[in-house]
PDB file of C-alpha atoms in Angstrom:
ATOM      1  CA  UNK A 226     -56.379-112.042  79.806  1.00 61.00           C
ATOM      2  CA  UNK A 227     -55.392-110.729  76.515  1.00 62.00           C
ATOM      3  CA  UNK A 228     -55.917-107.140  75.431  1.00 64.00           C
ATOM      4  CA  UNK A 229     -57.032-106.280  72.363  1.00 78.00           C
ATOM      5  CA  UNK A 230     -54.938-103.428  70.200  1.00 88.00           C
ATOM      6  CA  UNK A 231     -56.024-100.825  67.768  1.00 90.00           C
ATOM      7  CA  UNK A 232     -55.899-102.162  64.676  1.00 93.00           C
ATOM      8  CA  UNK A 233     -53.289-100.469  61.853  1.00 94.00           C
ATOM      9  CA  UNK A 234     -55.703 -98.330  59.701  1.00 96.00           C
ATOM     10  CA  UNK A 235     -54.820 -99.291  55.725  1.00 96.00           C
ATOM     11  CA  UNK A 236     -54.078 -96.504  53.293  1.00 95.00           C
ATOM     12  CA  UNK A 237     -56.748 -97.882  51.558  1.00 95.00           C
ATOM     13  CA  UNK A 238     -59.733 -97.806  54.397  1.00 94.00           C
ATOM     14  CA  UNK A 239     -58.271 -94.051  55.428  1.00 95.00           C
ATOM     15  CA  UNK A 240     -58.873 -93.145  52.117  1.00 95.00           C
ATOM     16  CA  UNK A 241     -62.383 -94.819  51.481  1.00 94.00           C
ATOM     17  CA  UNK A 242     -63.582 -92.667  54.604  1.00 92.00           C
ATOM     18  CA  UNK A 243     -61.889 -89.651  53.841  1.00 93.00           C
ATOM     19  CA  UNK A 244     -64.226 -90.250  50.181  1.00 93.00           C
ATOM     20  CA  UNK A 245     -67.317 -90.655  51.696  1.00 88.00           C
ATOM     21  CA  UNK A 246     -66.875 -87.918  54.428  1.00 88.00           C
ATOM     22  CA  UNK A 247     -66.203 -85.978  51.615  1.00 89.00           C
ATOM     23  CA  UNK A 248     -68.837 -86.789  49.243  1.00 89.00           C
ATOM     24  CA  UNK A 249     -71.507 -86.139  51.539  1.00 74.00           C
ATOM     25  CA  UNK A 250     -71.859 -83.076  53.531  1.00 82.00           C
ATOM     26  CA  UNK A 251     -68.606 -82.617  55.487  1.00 78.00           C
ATOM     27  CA  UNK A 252     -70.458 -81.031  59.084  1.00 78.00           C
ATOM     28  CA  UNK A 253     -73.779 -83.563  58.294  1.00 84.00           C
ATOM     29  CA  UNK A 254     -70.418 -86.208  58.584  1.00 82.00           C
ATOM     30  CA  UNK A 255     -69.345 -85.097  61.284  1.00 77.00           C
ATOM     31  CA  UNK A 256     -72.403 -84.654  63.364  1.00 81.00           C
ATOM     32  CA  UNK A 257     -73.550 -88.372  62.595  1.00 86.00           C
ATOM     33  CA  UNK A 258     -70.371 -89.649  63.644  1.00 81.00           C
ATOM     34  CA  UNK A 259     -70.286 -87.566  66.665  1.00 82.00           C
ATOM     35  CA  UNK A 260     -73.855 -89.173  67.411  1.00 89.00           C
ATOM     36  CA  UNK A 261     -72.333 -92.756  66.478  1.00 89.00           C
ATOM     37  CA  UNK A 262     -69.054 -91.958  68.426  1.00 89.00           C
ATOM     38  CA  UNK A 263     -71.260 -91.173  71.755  1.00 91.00           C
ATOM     39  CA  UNK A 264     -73.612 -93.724  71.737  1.00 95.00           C
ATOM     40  CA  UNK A 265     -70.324 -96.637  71.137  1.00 93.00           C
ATOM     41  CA  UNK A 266     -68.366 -94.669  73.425  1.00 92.00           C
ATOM     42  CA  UNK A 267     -70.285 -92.524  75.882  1.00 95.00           C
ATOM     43  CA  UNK A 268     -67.185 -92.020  78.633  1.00 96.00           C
ATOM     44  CA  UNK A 269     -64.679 -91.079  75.347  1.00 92.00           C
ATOM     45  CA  UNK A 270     -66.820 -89.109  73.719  1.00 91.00           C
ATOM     46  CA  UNK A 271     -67.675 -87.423  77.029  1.00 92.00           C
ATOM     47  CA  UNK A 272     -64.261 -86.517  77.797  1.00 93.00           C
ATOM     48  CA  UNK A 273     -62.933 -85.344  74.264  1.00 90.00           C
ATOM     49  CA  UNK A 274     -66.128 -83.008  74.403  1.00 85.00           C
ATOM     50  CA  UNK A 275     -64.850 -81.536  77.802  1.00 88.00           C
ATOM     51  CA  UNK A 276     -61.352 -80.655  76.672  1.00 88.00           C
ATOM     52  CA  UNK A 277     -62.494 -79.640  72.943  1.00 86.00           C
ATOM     53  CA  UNK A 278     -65.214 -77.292  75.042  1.00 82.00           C
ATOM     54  CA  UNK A 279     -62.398 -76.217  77.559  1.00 85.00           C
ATOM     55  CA  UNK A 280     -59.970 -75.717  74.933  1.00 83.00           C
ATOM     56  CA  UNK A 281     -62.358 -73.965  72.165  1.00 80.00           C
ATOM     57  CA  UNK A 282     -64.441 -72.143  75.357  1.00 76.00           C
ATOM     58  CA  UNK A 283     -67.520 -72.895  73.594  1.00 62.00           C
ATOM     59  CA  UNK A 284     -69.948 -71.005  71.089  1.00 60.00           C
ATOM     60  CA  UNK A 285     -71.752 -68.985  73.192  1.00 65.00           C
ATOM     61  CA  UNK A 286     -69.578 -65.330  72.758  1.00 62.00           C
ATOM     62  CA  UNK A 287     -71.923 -62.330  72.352  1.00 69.00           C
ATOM     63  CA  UNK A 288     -69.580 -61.857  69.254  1.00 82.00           C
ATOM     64  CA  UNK A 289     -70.969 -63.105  66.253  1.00 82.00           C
ATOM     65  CA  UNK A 290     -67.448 -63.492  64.401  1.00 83.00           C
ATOM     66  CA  UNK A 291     -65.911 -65.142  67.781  1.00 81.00           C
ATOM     67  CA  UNK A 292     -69.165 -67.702  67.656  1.00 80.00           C
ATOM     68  CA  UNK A 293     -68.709 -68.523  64.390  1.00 83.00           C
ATOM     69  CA  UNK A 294     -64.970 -68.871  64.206  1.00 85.00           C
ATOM     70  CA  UNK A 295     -65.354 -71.492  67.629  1.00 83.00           C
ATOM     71  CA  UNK A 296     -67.987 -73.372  65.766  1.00 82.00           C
ATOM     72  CA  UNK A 297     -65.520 -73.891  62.868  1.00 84.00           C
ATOM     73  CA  UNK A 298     -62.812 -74.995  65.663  1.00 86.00           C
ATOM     74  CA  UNK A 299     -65.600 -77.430  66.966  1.00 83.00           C
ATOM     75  CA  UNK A 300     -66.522 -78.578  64.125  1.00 82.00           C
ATOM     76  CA  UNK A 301     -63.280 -79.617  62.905  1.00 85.00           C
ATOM     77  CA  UNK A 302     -61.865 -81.423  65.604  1.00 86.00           C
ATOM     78  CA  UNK A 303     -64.975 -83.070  65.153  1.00 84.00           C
ATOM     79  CA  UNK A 304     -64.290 -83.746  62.198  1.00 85.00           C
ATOM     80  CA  UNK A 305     -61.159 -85.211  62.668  1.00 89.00           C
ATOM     81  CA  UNK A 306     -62.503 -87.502  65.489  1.00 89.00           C
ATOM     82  CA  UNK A 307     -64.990 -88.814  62.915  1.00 87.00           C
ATOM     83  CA  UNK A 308     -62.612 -89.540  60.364  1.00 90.00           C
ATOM     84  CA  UNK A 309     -60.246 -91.690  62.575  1.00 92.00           C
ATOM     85  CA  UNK A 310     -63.283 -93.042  64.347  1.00 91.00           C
ATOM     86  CA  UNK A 311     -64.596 -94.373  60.947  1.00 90.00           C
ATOM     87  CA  UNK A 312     -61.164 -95.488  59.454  1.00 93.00           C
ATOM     88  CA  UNK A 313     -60.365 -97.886  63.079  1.00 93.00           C
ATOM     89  CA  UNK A 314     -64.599 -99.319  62.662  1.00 92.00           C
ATOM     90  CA  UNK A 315     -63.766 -99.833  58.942  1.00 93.00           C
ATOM     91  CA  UNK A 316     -60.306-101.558  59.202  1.00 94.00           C
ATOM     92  CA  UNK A 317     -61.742-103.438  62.026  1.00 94.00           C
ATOM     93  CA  UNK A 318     -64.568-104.652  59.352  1.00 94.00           C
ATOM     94  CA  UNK A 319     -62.401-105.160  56.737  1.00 93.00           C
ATOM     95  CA  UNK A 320     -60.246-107.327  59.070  1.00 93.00           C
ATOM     96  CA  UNK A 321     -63.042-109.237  60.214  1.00 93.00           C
ATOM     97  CA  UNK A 322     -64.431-109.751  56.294  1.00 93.00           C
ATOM     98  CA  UNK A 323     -60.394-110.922  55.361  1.00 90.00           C
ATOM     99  CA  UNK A 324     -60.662-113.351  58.166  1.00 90.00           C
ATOM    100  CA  UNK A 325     -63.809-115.112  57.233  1.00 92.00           C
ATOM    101  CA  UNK A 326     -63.158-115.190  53.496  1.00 93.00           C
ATOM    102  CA  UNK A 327     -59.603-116.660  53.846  1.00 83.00           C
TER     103      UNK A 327
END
């Protein structure tokens, strides 16, 4: 059986997601890939929520600033997930696209 690998993310395909995470609304990213991210990978995503939950200890402090400040934590390692998420779909795409064109 061979095992497939990660593919190397380009420079080029980091970038173009970084750009479009960017140019749209950086949390609206975020959340759409989160959606994306669970529905592809429900047992991944399920696990990186449990140790970003554990870790962060959720949003539910009666202190507004604490809230607010875990939200931001949440958010960004979100965030982050997203954006290397999107760059390994797109490299995978553009991979596939160089393949059939050459």
């Amino acid at each position: 059986m061979m095992m497939a690998t990660i593919p190397r993310v380009s420079s080029e395909c980091a970038e173009a997601v970084l750009h479009k995470a960017l140019a749209d609304n950086p949390v609206q990213f975020a959340l759409d890939t989160l959606v994306k991210f669970h529905a592809d990978q429900p047992e991944l995503a399920a696990m990186i929520a449990h140790v970003a939950d554990t870790l962060v200890g959720g949003v539910d402090d009666e202190e507004e600033e604490v809230a607010a400040f875990k939200e931001v934590q949440l958010t960004t390692i979100y965030a982050l997930i997203g954006l290397t998420y999107g760059s390994i779909k797109a490299q995978i795409e553009a991979d596939e696209m160089e393949d059939a064109w050459s």
